[in-house]
Short mmCIF file of C-alpha atoms in Angstrom, two decimals:
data_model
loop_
_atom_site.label_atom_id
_atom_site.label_comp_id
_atom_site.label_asym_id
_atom_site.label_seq_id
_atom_site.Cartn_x
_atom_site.Cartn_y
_atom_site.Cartn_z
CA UNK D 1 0.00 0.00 0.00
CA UNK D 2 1.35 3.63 -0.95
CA UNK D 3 0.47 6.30 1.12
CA UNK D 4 0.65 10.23 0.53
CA UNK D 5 0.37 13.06 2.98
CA UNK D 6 0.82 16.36 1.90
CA UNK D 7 0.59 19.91 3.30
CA UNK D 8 -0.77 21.89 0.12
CA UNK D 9 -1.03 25.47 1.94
CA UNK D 10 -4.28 26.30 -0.53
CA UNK D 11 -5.45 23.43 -2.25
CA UNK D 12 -7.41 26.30 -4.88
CA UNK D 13 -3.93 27.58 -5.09
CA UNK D 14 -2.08 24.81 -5.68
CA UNK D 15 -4.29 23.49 -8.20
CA UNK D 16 -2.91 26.10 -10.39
CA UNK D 17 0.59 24.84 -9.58
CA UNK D 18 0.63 21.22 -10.87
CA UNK D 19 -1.54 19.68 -8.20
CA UNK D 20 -3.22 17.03 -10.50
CA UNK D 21 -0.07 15.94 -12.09
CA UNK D 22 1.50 15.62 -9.09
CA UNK D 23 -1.55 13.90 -8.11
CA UNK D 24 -1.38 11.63 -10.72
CA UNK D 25 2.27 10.77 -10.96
CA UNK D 26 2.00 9.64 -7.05
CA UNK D 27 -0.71 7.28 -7.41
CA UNK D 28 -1.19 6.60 -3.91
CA UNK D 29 -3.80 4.25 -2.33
CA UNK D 30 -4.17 6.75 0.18
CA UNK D 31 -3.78 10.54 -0.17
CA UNK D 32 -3.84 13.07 2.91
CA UNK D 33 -3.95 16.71 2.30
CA UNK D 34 -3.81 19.12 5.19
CA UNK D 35 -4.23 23.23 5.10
CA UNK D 36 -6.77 22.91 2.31
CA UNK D 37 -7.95 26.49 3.11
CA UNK D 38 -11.83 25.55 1.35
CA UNK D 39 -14.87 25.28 2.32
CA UNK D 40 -17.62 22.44 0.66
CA UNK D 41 -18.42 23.58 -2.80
CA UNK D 42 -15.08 26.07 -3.27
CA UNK D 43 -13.23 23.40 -5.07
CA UNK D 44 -14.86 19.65 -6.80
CA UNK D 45 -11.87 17.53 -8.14
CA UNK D 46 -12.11 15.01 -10.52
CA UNK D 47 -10.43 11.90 -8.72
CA UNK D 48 -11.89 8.68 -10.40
CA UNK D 49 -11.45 5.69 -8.23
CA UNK D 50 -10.78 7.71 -4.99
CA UNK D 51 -13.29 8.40 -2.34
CA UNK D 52 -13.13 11.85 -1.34
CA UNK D 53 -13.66 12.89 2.51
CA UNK D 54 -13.03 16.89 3.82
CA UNK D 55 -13.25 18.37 6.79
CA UNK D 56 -13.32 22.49 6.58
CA UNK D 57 -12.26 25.02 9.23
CA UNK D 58 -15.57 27.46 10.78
CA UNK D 59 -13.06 30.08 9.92
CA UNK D 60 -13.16 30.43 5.76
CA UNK D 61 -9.46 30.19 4.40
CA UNK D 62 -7.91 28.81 6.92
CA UNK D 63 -6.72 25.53 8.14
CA UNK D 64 -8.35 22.19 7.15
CA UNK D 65 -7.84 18.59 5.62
CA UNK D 66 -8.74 16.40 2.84
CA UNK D 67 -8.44 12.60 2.30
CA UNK D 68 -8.77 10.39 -0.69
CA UNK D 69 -8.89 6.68 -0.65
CA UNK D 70 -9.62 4.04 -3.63
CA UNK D 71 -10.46 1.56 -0.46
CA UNK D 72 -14.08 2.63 1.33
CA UNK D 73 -13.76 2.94 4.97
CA UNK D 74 -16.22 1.42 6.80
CA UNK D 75 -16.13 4.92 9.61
CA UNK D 76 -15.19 8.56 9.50
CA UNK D 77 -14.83 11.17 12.34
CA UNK D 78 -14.86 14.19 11.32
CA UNK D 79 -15.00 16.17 14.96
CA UNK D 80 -15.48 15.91 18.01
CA UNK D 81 -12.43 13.55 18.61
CA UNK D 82 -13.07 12.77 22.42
CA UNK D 83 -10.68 15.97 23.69
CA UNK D 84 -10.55 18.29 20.80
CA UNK D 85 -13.87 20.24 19.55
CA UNK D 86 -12.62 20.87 16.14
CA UNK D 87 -13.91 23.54 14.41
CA UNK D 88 -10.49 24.32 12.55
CA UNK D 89 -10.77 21.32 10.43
CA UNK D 90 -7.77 19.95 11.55
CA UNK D 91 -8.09 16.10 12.28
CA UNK D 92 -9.75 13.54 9.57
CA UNK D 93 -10.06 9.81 10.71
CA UNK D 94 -10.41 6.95 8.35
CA UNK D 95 -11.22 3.38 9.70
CA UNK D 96 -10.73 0.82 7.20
CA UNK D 97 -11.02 -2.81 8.07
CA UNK D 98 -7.05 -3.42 9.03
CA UNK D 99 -6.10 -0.07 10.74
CA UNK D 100 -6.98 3.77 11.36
CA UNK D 101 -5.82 6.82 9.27
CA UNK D 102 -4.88 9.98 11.32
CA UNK D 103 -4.75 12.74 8.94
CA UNK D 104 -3.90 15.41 11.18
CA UNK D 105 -2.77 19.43 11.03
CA UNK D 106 -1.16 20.09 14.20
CA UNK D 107 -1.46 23.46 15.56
CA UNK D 108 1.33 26.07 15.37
CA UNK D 109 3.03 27.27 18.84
CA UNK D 110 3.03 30.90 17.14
CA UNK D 111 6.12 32.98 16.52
CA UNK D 112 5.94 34.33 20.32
CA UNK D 113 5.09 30.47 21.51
CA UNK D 114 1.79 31.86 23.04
CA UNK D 115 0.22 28.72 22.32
CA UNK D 116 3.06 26.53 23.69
CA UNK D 117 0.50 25.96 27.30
CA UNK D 118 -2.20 24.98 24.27
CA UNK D 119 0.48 22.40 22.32
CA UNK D 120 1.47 20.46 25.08
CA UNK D 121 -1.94 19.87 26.32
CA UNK D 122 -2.57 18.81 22.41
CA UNK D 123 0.18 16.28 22.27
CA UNK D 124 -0.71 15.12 25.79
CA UNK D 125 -4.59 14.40 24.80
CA UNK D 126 -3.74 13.06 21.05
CA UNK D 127 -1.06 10.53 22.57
CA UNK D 128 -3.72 9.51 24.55
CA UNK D 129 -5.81 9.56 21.82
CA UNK D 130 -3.89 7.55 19.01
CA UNK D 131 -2.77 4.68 22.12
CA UNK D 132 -6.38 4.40 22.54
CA UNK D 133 -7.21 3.56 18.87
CA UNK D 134 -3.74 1.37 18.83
CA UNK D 135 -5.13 -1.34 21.37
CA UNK D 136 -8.08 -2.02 19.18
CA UNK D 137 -6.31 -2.21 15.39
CA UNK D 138 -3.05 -0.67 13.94
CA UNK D 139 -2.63 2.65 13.86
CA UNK D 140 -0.99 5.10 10.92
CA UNK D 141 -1.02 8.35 11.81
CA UNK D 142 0.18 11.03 9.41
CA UNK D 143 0.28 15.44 8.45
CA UNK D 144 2.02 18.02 9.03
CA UNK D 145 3.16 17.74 12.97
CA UNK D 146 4.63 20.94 13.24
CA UNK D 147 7.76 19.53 15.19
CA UNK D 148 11.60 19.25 14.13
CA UNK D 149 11.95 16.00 16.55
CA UNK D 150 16.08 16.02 16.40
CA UNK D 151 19.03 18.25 15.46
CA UNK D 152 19.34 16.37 12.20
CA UNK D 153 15.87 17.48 11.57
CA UNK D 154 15.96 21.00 10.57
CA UNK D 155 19.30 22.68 8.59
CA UNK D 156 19.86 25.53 11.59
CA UNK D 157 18.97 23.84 14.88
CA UNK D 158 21.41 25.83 16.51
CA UNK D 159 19.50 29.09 16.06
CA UNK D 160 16.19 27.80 16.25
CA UNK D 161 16.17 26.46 19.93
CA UNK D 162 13.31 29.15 20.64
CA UNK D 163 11.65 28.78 17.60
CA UNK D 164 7.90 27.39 16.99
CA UNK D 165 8.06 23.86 16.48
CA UNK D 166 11.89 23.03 17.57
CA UNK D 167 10.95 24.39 21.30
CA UNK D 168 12.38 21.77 23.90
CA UNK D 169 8.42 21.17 25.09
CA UNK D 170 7.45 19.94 21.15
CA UNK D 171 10.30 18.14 20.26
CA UNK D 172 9.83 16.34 24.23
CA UNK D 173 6.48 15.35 23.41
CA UNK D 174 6.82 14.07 19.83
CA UNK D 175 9.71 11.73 22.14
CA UNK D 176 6.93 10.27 24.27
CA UNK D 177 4.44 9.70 21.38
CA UNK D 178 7.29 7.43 19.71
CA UNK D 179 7.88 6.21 23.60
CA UNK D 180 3.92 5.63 23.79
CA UNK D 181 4.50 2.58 21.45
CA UNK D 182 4.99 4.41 18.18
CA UNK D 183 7.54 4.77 15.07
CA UNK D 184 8.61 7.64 13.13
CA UNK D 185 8.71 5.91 10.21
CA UNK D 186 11.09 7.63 7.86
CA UNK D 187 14.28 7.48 10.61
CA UNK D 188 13.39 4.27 10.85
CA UNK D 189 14.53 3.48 7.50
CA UNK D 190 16.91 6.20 6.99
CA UNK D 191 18.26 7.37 10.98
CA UNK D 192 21.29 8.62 10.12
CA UNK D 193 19.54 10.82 6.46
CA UNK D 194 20.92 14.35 6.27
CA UNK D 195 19.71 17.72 4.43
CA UNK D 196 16.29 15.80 3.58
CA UNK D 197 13.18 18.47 4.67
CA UNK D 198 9.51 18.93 3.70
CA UNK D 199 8.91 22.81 4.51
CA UNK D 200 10.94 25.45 3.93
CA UNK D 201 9.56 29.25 4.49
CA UNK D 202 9.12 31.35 1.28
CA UNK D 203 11.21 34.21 2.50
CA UNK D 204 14.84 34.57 1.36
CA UNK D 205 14.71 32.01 -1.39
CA UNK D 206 14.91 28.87 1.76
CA UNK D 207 14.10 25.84 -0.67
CA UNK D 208 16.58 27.42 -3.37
CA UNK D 209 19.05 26.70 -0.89
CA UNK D 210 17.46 23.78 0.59
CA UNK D 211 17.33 25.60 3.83
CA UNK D 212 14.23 23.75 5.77
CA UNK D 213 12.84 21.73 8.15
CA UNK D 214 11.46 18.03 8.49
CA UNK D 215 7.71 18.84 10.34
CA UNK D 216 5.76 16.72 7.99
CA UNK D 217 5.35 12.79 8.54
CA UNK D 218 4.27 9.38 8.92
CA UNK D 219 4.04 7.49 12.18
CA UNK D 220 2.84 3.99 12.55
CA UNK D 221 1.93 2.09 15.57
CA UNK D 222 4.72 -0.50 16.52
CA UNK D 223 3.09 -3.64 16.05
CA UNK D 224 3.15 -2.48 12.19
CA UNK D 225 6.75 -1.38 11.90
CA UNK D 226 7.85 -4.28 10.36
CA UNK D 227 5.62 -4.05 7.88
CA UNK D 228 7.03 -1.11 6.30
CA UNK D 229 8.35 -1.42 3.35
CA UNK D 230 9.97 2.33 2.18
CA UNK D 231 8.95 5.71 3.49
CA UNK D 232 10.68 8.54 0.96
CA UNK D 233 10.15 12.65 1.00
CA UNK D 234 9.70 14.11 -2.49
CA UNK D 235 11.35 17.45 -2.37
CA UNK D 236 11.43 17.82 -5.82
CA UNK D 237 7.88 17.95 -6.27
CA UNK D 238 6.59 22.32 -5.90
CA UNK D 239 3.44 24.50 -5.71
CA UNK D 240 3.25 24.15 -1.84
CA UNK D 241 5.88 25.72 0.97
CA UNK D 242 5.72 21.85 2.01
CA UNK D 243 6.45 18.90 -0.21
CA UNK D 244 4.68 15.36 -0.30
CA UNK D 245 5.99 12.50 1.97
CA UNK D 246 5.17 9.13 1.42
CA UNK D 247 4.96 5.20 2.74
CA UNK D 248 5.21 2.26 1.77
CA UNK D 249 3.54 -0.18 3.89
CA UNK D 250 2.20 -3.95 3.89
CA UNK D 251 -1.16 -3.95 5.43
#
């Protein structure tokens, strides 16, 4: 099974930039989207073979997350995820026979980490959360987390120790999710994979110089790990600040 998640920062936008090509040239079984920035009836795509499931933000423009599957789940959640009322759009759950999807937009700390109080409670309930899922089936949970984990992680850690998503509280709790019983699963095919990122900000030319950060991913529940098969980050693909990431799984 091939699995896409992808942070498209305006999927209206980024239809104009090559989305469906993309699209197309992935061919995944699964495909998440996060910050779709739409509400119902701003955007219809043309996806034969996929089932198409959204979940909009209240607030028009913002936020918000998309999947597409060519496998019917048999139950989606939508809101209302136990601890988070979520009128940002920001978590879309897929149960399929063998596992759960967690599509999932985490929310930012903010440049003057005003929400930090607000993320750690986050992490705290959606650990909670995504353990509680893992003891009935396997869980793959995927989007853009917002977190750096490591060093290796982002291209300036040094300079970014007080920075929104590489704060010492983030990077702590993304530890005790994988602690919880989970796996990141790109380090665990490539831990030792340099200068490899999936966001990079638009000002002063960052991808150009491949200046960026690794905040987008796939994490699997451990009783799956061994049934991945490849997990790869395709930097090379553009229209988005973000770029798609992508597993390979047997499941």
């Amino acid at each position: 099974m091939k699995l896409i998640s992808w942070n498209v920062n305006g999927i209206r936008a980024i239809l104009n930039k090559g989305f469906m090509g993309a699209f197309n040239k992935l061919d995944a079984d699964i495909f998440a989207l996060q910050e779709t920035k739409c509400q119902v009836g701003q955007v219809e795509l043309d996806l034969p073979g996929y089932y198409q499931f959204w979940h909009q933000a209240d607030k028009k423009g913002y936020s918000g997350t998309a999947v597409f599957s060519k496998v019917e789940p048999i139950n989606v959640r939508r809101s209302g995820i136990d601890f988070f009322d979520d009128n940002e759009g920001r978590i879309l759950e897929l149960e399929f026979d063998d596992f759960y999807f967690v599509n999932c937009y985490t929310p930012n700390s903010k440049r003057d980490l005003s929400r930090i109080p607000f993320r750690v409670d986050w992490e705290a309930r959606m650990r909670e959360y995504l353990s509680g899922l893992a003891k009935t089936k396997p869980v793959i949970y995927t989007g853009d987390l917002n977190v750096a984990h490591k060093e290796i992680d982002l291209a300036n850690p040094d300079t970014n120790h007080k920075s929104a998503g590489f704060t010492d509280e983030e990077r702590e709790n993304f530890t005790f999710l994988l602690e919880a019983g989970f796996t990141d699963t790109f380090r665990e095919k490539y831990p030792d994979k340099t200068d490899i990122y999936t966001w990079w900000s638009y000002i002063t030319r960052a991808r150009e110089r491949n200046v960026g950060w690794r905040i987008d991913y796939f994490v699997v529940s451990n009783d799956i790990k061994d049934k991945i098969i490849d997990a790869a980050i395709h930097d090379d693909i553009m229209g988005s600040d973000h770029c798609p990431v992508e597993l390979k799984i047997e499941i």
